[in-house]
Amino acid sequence: MKLKKVLALGMAAMMTLSMVGCGSDGTADAPAADTTQDQAPAADDSADDAAAADSTEAEEPAADDSAEAPADDAAAGGVPGYLDITLGEDYTDLTATIKFLHCRTDREEDGTIADLVAKFNETYPNITVETEGVTDYAEDALLRLSTGDWGDIMLIPAIDTKELSTYFQPLGDLDAMSEQLNFVNAWSYDNVCYGIPMWGNAQGVVYNKAVFEAAGITDLPKTPDEFIADLQLIKDNTDAIPLYTNYAAGWTMGAWDAYMGVVAEGDDTFMNQKFAHTAEPFKDKGDGTGAYALYKILYDAVANGLIEDDYTTTDWEGCKGMINRGEIGTMVLGSWAFSQMVEAGDHGDDIGYMPFPMTVGGTQYVAAGGDYNYGINVNASDDNKTAALVFVKWLVEESGWNVSEGTYATSKNGENPTMYSAFDGCTMLSDLPAIAGEEDLLGEINAESELSFNSGGDAKVQRIVEAAATGSESYDDIMADWTAAWNDAQESLGIEVTY
Amino acid sequence: MTATTRSAKPAGRTFGQWLKSRDGQKVLVMIAFMIIPLALLFTFTYLPFAEMFGFSFYDMKYIGTRKFVGMKNYIKVFQRDDCFGALKLSLYYMAGSVVQLVLALYLATILSFKVKGGSIFKGFMFFPFLVNGIAIGFIFKFFYTRGFVFDTVLQWCGFQLDNLPYWLRDKRINNISLVATSVWRYFGQNMVLFIGAIMSVDSELYEAAMLDGANKFQQFKYIIMPSIKTIITLNVILSITGSLSAFEPPYVITDGANGTGTYFVVMNEIAHTQQKVGLASAMAIVLLLIIFAATILQKLFFKYVFKNAEDEDLNAAAKRDKKLAKLAARKAGR
């Protein structure tokens, strides 16, 4: 009886206490997040004074207050910058266990990542790398990030750049790193770099060479009109689906946004600097360029029946095999998709990759940009941060992962795959970062207008397909609607319209 | 609670003594048992809800600064076309739930009489409820794909593929297709609940009714229906609430595209893609109020339909007597 009484009381006390614990945790988090806003990371010098880093301090208290951490750590020089590490020489005897959170569940399953880790361990035997592939990465990673409990390396999800220092370790001075690496400017703030791209993607069109040949297409299309004409040829001369939209998967529709700045405007400042300030970004320019002409391709293709029969039941996994077998002519996807299409069947040689069919002032532009960026947890211990940085640098520069994925190397001296031969003669540009002080502008106007360019705005592109298929809206009505939403957002956010 | 009142104790007993007394022990045990479920309920239901209620007054993303905006989010919910336009889709799901309940009640009645292989039928019809909703979504995605399962089956029945509609593409019927999946999933569960209730009806009533010459339909109308009205009310309320918050079929099968985005899907899009957490929270609160209103209306409606809930049996008996008397009179008159 006594014992039971004690047990019951103890249980009751425990529950009450744990409740109190929960309550206070929740309230403590919010203000902490608020205070970080104004903290400019004073980490410019992280690269320089990291020479003292060899004496990696043993176990700094892991979970210090996130708000102050980045500036202090960098200044303290406990962790080297990205450029300070010489692979194969430094830190080969470092012992640590790090965890890598990523989105490539397919590579997790087929053992590619395990092989990479094994190869890494040949040089760095004492660094244990645990990996976890997350299926719905874009959303889950954000949630995991806000809990703080996610490991040491993560692919940076869509956050505001001013939040970077709250979560991620500063890796070095942006200018210095840009000299050696491509595409590093995506996740930077105040000239400090927080993320290293896994690799770069070029934005073009995946197509099946055999289908093009059977349709009688000899030259790759260079303008929207030529492209539509070629799709019509495919429809007339073969049984293949000219353009497979992948409407049902959703994100594959949002992929059209990637062609907006560099490809459609021929201007690497458009996307991050001018777009938010443009009064009529969706205006018909009349010369087959610009956002208007870009989405018009999709509208025309659907309206002319040049897409799959039932777009609402498209199957992303299935489409890979279909294009491989020659049942699909083209798909508008980034270069990352190329290797998946090649591997999906026996006719990998038929898969080709071409620049997007749009010519601005006589030149075909190709947008190339970094894929997901590796970011390192700012709250990890110094040993873990260093080990994580070594692993990231090795992945980027020595693993050769980008070649097997068919993507551009992050490192400027890196090896590139051969698939890019069709891109000879095109001008390759990467979107320039926003002007200082306007880093968050595009994100804000995207959210406010709910058009979400390049950030999950799939519904707006799906709407084009629906409108074209059912004739419910004309293309000009949709563009007028977008312009209205864009202008309303500019007004409510007080953005100056200068273009 | 009598324990506590009675333990407003004979004066002079100290707290310690009271705690050791039988009354004190009773209270202690009660608290000890209650605190765990209450703590869980509070931590995982009321606390998050209160937080969300707070969010609905802010302009905020998941991370970053919050800005207090007062009722602005609520005003936006009522101004936006997509929020309330999405509620129109709930009408499809409500109509579906009526079909679902009628079907469930019909089958439950049949199966509650002696039927060969009744258990097997029950099992088959209940089975979809056990399957995960996401899995059902994927099953039906392929089911409705052009030229796949459903079209093939219909072609066996003599339909031509060219005459068949596109089940998910055609905006006139795609919501009906989605509702059908939810009916398929839930009618088995409703049916099992109905059967359970029907089983509890005293079988002597059927015998008596049979002796009186009542046919099956009359048995259903005068014995079964009144006896299981509580369960019917419950199922209707649950189905209507469920149709207001339909999510899985449109989210998994069509991703809310092509005019199938229900209120929940729109809310999910706003919260996760557009990251307008405050607005989405306000939408959730508005939906809660709508569900409250719908539930209260239904309560009133059923009060009207099953008048005098307590002495219903007497009432029904009186009615039955009256009807029988009328019948007899008519017969005699003839």
XYZ file of N, CA and C in Angstrom, chain A residues 35-188:
462
model
N 15.459 37.855 -31.086
C 16.642 38.679 -30.858
C 17.688 38.508 -31.948
N 17.673 37.369 -32.629
C 18.707 37.138 -33.630
C 18.616 38.078 -34.808
N 17.463 38.635 -35.026
C 17.235 39.411 -36.238
C 18.300 40.469 -36.483
N 18.637 41.190 -35.451
C 19.469 42.360 -35.672
C 20.955 42.043 -35.634
N 21.254 40.803 -35.280
C 22.662 40.460 -35.129
C 23.317 40.255 -36.483
N 24.156 41.175 -36.871
C 24.927 40.940 -38.077
C 26.098 40.046 -37.696
N 26.281 38.952 -38.424
C 27.371 38.061 -38.043
C 28.721 38.717 -38.316
N 29.480 38.962 -37.266
C 30.770 39.635 -37.431
C 31.831 38.596 -37.708
N 31.668 37.879 -38.803
C 32.520 36.711 -39.007
C 33.414 36.840 -40.216
N 33.590 38.077 -40.695
C 34.402 38.267 -41.891
C 35.797 37.674 -41.737
N 36.291 37.732 -40.529
C 37.677 37.328 -40.316
C 37.809 35.849 -40.003
N 36.715 35.137 -40.125
C 36.787 33.732 -39.717
C 37.836 32.973 -40.524
N 37.968 33.359 -41.783
C 38.896 32.636 -42.637
C 40.341 32.857 -42.183
N 40.619 34.119 -41.822
C 42.005 34.467 -41.532
C 42.519 33.793 -40.256
N 41.785 34.006 -39.178
C 42.365 33.570 -37.921
C 42.089 32.104 -37.622
N 41.656 31.392 -38.610
C 41.384 29.988 -38.365
C 42.653 29.151 -38.422
N 43.779 29.821 -38.694
C 45.040 29.087 -38.718
C 45.317 28.441 -37.373
N 44.838 29.114 -36.350
C 45.018 28.581 -35.014
C 44.103 27.406 -34.743
N 43.452 26.979 -35.770
C 42.379 26.020 -35.547
C 42.873 24.615 -35.258
N 44.123 24.323 -35.662
C 44.624 22.954 -35.499
C 44.453 22.463 -34.070
N 44.606 23.383 -33.144
C 44.398 22.975 -31.762
C 42.907 22.974 -31.464
N 42.237 22.039 -32.057
C 40.792 22.001 -31.854
C 40.476 21.760 -30.391
N 39.717 22.676 -29.873
C 39.396 22.587 -28.454
C 38.495 21.395 -28.185
N 38.727 20.789 -27.055
C 37.921 19.618 -26.710
C 36.549 20.074 -26.233
N 35.551 19.505 -26.886
C 34.166 19.623 -26.418
C 33.772 20.978 -25.828
N 33.482 21.872 -26.665
C 32.845 23.080 -26.160
C 31.412 22.718 -25.797
N 30.842 23.353 -24.797
C 29.445 23.039 -24.464
C 28.578 23.140 -25.714
N 27.897 22.065 -26.020
C 27.286 21.937 -27.344
C 26.184 22.968 -27.616
N 25.279 23.124 -26.705
C 24.082 23.910 -27.019
C 24.123 25.284 -26.364
N 25.111 26.066 -26.735
C 25.111 27.421 -26.185
C 24.031 28.238 -26.879
N 23.773 29.397 -26.360
C 22.663 30.187 -26.876
C 22.870 30.486 -28.353
N 21.908 30.090 -29.137
C 22.062 30.166 -30.583
C 22.239 31.596 -31.064
N 21.701 32.538 -30.340
C 21.709 33.914 -30.830
C 23.134 34.462 -30.972
N 23.950 34.227 -29.974
C 25.274 34.831 -30.005
C 26.305 33.937 -30.679
N 25.979 32.659 -30.776
C 26.990 31.674 -31.127
C 27.841 31.990 -32.357
N 27.251 32.289 -33.523
C 28.063 32.341 -34.724
C 29.202 33.354 -34.643
N 28.874 34.548 -34.223
C 29.898 35.578 -34.179
C 31.030 35.166 -33.251
N 30.659 34.695 -32.082
C 31.654 34.322 -31.085
C 32.561 33.204 -31.581
N 31.930 32.170 -32.117
C 32.695 31.004 -32.525
C 33.739 31.370 -33.571
N 33.276 32.112 -34.571
C 34.181 32.442 -35.649
C 35.352 33.264 -35.117
N 35.015 34.184 -34.239
C 36.057 35.022 -33.694
C 37.019 34.203 -32.842
N 36.465 33.242 -32.122
C 37.293 32.438 -31.242
C 38.242 31.559 -32.045
N 37.900 31.297 -33.310
C 38.803 30.548 -34.160
C 38.873 29.079 -33.810
N 37.828 28.538 -33.191
C 37.825 27.121 -32.823
C 37.685 26.230 -34.037
N 37.094 26.762 -35.108
C 36.815 25.952 -36.280
C 37.438 26.639 -37.483
N 38.096 25.879 -38.358
C 38.714 26.511 -39.535
C 37.669 26.935 -40.548
N 38.036 27.849 -41.448
C 37.174 28.193 -42.561
C 37.340 27.162 -43.663
N 36.467 27.257 -44.671
C 36.475 26.259 -45.733
C 37.817 26.214 -46.461
N 38.365 27.407 -46.738
C 39.580 27.459 -47.559
C 40.821 27.042 -46.792
N 40.719 26.981 -45.459
C 41.912 26.686 -44.659
C 42.241 25.199 -44.631
N 41.310 24.404 -45.069
C 41.528 22.967 -44.955
C 42.203 22.441 -46.215
N 43.283 21.705 -46.049
C 43.906 21.008 -47.170
C 43.519 19.547 -47.050
N 42.785 19.083 -48.023
C 42.280 17.720 -47.945
C 43.431 16.722 -47.983
N 43.289 15.653 -47.206
C 44.288 14.604 -47.195
C 45.459 14.908 -46.287
N 45.570 16.166 -45.804
C 46.683 16.490 -44.908
C 46.183 16.877 -43.523
N 45.228 17.847 -43.498
C 44.751 18.308 -42.197
C 43.726 17.348 -41.618
N 43.750 17.255 -40.329
C 42.678 16.589 -39.563
C 42.503 15.117 -39.890
N 43.506 14.468 -40.471
C 43.311 13.061 -40.813
C 43.170 12.192 -39.570
N 43.616 12.699 -38.418
C 43.480 11.895 -37.198
C 42.335 12.372 -36.311
N 41.509 13.269 -36.834
C 40.388 13.795 -36.048
C 39.360 12.685 -35.798
N 38.890 12.604 -34.562
C 37.875 11.610 -34.230
C 36.562 12.321 -33.938
N 35.542 11.952 -34.658
C 34.236 12.566 -34.415
C 33.158 11.718 -35.058
N 31.945 11.902 -34.596
C 30.802 11.237 -35.221
C 29.854 12.331 -35.686
N 29.649 12.411 -36.992
C 28.796 13.485 -37.495
C 27.602 12.897 -38.216
N 26.543 13.691 -38.280
C 25.332 13.215 -38.941
C 24.985 14.135 -40.091
N 24.633 13.537 -41.225
C 24.369 14.263 -42.462
C 22.922 14.027 -42.875
N 22.168 15.115 -42.902
C 20.747 15.046 -43.255
C 20.607 15.494 -44.704
N 20.012 14.667 -45.557
C 19.963 15.046 -46.977
C 18.663 14.606 -47.621
N 18.490 14.964 -48.883
C 17.221 14.705 -49.565
C 17.330 13.561 -50.560
N 18.531 13.026 -50.760
C 18.687 12.038 -51.821
C 18.382 10.635 -51.311
N 17.109 10.392 -51.045
C 16.715 9.075 -50.560
C 17.065 7.993 -51.579
N 17.027 8.367 -52.877
C 17.343 7.361 -53.903
C 18.791 6.908 -53.791
N 19.688 7.877 -53.516
C 21.108 7.527 -53.403
C 21.405 6.838 -52.069
N 20.571 7.111 -51.080
C 20.699 6.415 -49.800
C 20.358 4.940 -50.014
N 19.312 4.704 -50.794
C 18.841 3.336 -50.996
C 19.767 2.532 -51.885
N 20.269 3.139 -52.963
C 21.106 2.344 -53.863
C 22.572 2.263 -53.387
N 22.848 2.795 -52.214
C 24.165 2.588 -51.618
C 25.227 3.575 -52.063
N 24.874 4.520 -52.944
C 25.869 5.489 -53.408
C 26.476 6.250 -52.238
N 25.606 6.667 -51.328
C 26.095 7.483 -50.223
C 26.969 6.648 -49.287
N 26.557 5.399 -49.060
C 27.378 4.530 -48.213
C 28.764 4.344 -48.841
N 28.814 4.189 -50.179
C 30.095 4.045 -50.862
C 30.952 5.296 -50.693
N 30.301 6.449 -50.821
C 31.030 7.708 -50.662
C 31.645 7.793 -49.274
N 30.842 7.442 -48.263
C 31.331 7.525 -46.889
C 32.507 6.564 -46.701
N 32.385 5.374 -47.284
C 33.467 4.400 -47.152
C 34.754 4.943 -47.776
N 34.616 5.593 -48.954
C 35.769 6.159 -49.634
C 36.380 7.290 -48.786
N 35.487 8.064 -48.187
C 35.933 9.160 -47.324
C 36.735 8.614 -46.153
N 36.279 7.482 -45.606
C 36.929 6.918 -44.428
C 38.303 6.340 -44.727
N 38.621 6.121 -46.025
C 39.972 5.670 -46.352
C 40.988 6.736 -45.950
N 40.600 7.997 -46.115
C 41.511 9.081 -45.731
C 41.289 9.526 -44.288
N 40.062 9.510 -43.896
C 39.719 9.994 -42.552
C 39.049 8.866 -41.765
N 39.845 7.905 -41.300
C 39.254 6.696 -40.713
C 38.489 6.943 -39.425
N 38.787 8.026 -38.732
C 38.180 8.191 -37.407
C 36.922 9.058 -37.409
N 36.577 9.571 -38.562
C 35.342 10.356 -38.625
C 34.213 9.429 -39.064
N 33.276 9.213 -38.181
C 32.141 8.360 -38.493
C 31.023 9.237 -39.040
N 30.515 8.887 -40.214
C 29.451 9.689 -40.813
C 28.167 8.890 -40.817
N 27.165 9.427 -40.141
C 25.839 8.825 -40.211
C 25.018 9.647 -41.188
N 24.218 8.966 -42.023
C 23.433 9.721 -42.994
C 21.960 9.386 -42.829
N 21.140 10.369 -43.147
C 19.701 10.123 -43.111
C 19.069 10.824 -44.306
N 18.379 10.047 -45.133
C 17.672 10.621 -46.278
C 16.244 10.952 -45.868
N 15.800 12.130 -46.222
C 14.445 12.544 -45.854
C 13.625 12.690 -47.121
N 12.471 12.057 -47.170
C 11.700 12.021 -48.411
C 11.112 13.382 -48.759
N 10.361 13.974 -47.847
C 9.722 15.250 -48.154
C 10.631 16.358 -47.628
N 11.799 16.472 -48.279
C 12.863 17.235 -47.649
C 12.526 18.696 -47.416
N 11.997 19.370 -48.438
C 11.839 20.826 -48.351
C 11.036 21.223 -47.122
N 9.989 20.452 -46.818
C 9.168 20.800 -45.662
C 9.751 20.266 -44.363
N 10.138 18.997 -44.387
C 10.614 18.373 -43.150
C 11.875 19.041 -42.624
N 12.759 19.418 -43.548
C 14.019 20.007 -43.103
C 13.755 21.309 -42.347
N 12.788 22.081 -42.819
C 12.460 23.327 -42.121
C 12.000 23.058 -40.700
N 11.149 22.033 -40.558
C 10.651 21.703 -39.223
C 11.788 21.209 -38.336
N 12.620 20.326 -38.914
C 13.742 19.793 -38.134
C 14.669 20.927 -37.724
N 14.866 21.869 -38.634
C 15.765 22.980 -38.365
C 15.275 23.773 -37.157
N 13.975 24.003 -37.088
C 13.479 24.830 -35.989
C 13.549 24.090 -34.658
N 13.604 22.746 -34.692
C 13.759 22.027 -33.425
C 15.211 22.040 -32.967
N 16.154 22.259 -33.873
C 17.569 22.282 -33.514
C 18.191 20.908 -33.438
N 17.394 19.866 -33.516
C 17.912 18.518 -33.322
C 17.994 17.815 -34.663
N 19.030 18.104 -35.443
C 19.071 17.491 -36.763
C 20.443 16.970 -37.155
N 21.434 17.130 -36.335
C 22.740 16.595 -36.712
C 23.720 17.714 -36.998
N 24.708 17.429 -37.870
C 25.783 18.395 -38.086
C 25.786 19.018 -39.477
N 25.415 18.209 -40.493
C 25.386 18.745 -41.855
C 23.972 18.608 -42.386
N 23.485 19.651 -43.016
C 22.161 19.584 -43.597
C 22.206 20.321 -44.920
N 21.275 19.987 -45.816
C 21.143 20.762 -47.038
C 20.216 21.915 -46.690
N 20.716 23.132 -46.832
C 19.986 24.289 -46.308
C 18.630 24.419 -46.995
N 17.552 24.372 -46.227
C 16.223 24.523 -46.811
C 15.905 26.003 -47.038
N 14.712 26.299 -47.528
C 14.358 27.677 -47.871
C 14.109 28.508 -46.613
N 15.121 29.222 -46.171
C 14.948 30.125 -45.033
C 15.356 31.530 -45.482
N 15.014 32.523 -44.694
C 15.447 33.876 -45.023
C 16.950 33.981 -44.784
N 17.641 34.692 -45.648
C 19.101 34.706 -45.516
C 19.551 35.365 -44.211
N 18.729 36.242 -43.670
C 19.164 36.864 -42.417
C 19.065 35.904 -41.242
N 18.393 34.765 -41.452
C 18.320 33.754 -40.398
C 19.546 32.848 -40.408
N 20.360 32.942 -41.472
C 21.434 31.967 -41.656
C 22.320 31.823 -40.428
N 22.711 32.962 -39.855
C 23.680 32.896 -38.764
C 23.092 32.255 -37.515
N 21.766 32.214 -37.426
C 21.139 31.573 -36.270
C 21.364 30.072 -36.297
N 21.428 29.516 -37.506
C 21.440 28.066 -37.604
C 22.746 27.497 -38.163
N 23.438 28.277 -38.979
C 24.553 27.682 -39.697
C 25.883 28.364 -39.416
N 26.913 27.562 -39.496
C 28.266 27.992 -39.227
C 28.771 28.840 -40.389
N 29.337 30.023 -40.121
C 29.953 30.804 -41.199
C 31.171 30.072 -41.733
N 31.318 30.011 -43.067
C 32.370 29.174 -43.637
C 33.528 29.980 -44.202
N 33.330 31.292 -44.324
C 34.438 32.087 -44.822
C 33.963 33.282 -45.622
N 34.924 34.068 -46.079
C 34.642 35.278 -46.818
C 34.162 34.923 -48.229
N 33.064 35.549 -48.636
C 32.439 35.177 -49.902
C 33.348 35.444 -51.101
N 34.002 36.596 -51.124
C 34.837 36.941 -52.274
C 35.966 35.937 -52.460
N 36.605 35.589 -51.336
C 37.724 34.648 -51.420
C 37.234 33.290 -51.908
N 36.069 32.867 -51.407
C 35.576 31.551 -51.788
C 35.088 31.532 -53.223
N 34.525 32.671 -53.696
C 34.022 32.723 -55.076
C 35.137 32.516 -56.087
N 36.370 32.810 -55.695
C 37.462 32.617 -56.636
C 37.711 31.148 -56.924
N 37.397 30.305 -55.943
C 37.674 28.879 -56.126
C 36.432 28.053 -56.418
N 35.277 28.578 -56.033
C 34.073 27.757 -56.142
C 33.010 28.445 -56.989
N 32.221 27.633 -57.695
C 31.080 28.157 -58.445
C 29.869 28.244 -57.527
N 28.980 29.118 -57.863
C 27.629 29.172 -57.269
C 27.592 29.333 -55.755
N 28.647 29.799 -55.096
C 28.615 29.833 -53.626
C 27.796 30.990 -53.061
N 27.318 31.893 -53.934
C 26.678 33.076 -53.375
C 25.249 32.857 -52.911
N 24.692 31.674 -53.143
C 23.266 31.482 -52.854
C 22.952 31.681 -51.374
N 23.758 31.138 -50.503
C 23.496 31.268 -49.079
C 24.590 32.083 -48.422
N 24.514 33.374 -48.633
C 25.499 34.250 -48.006
C 24.763 35.457 -47.457
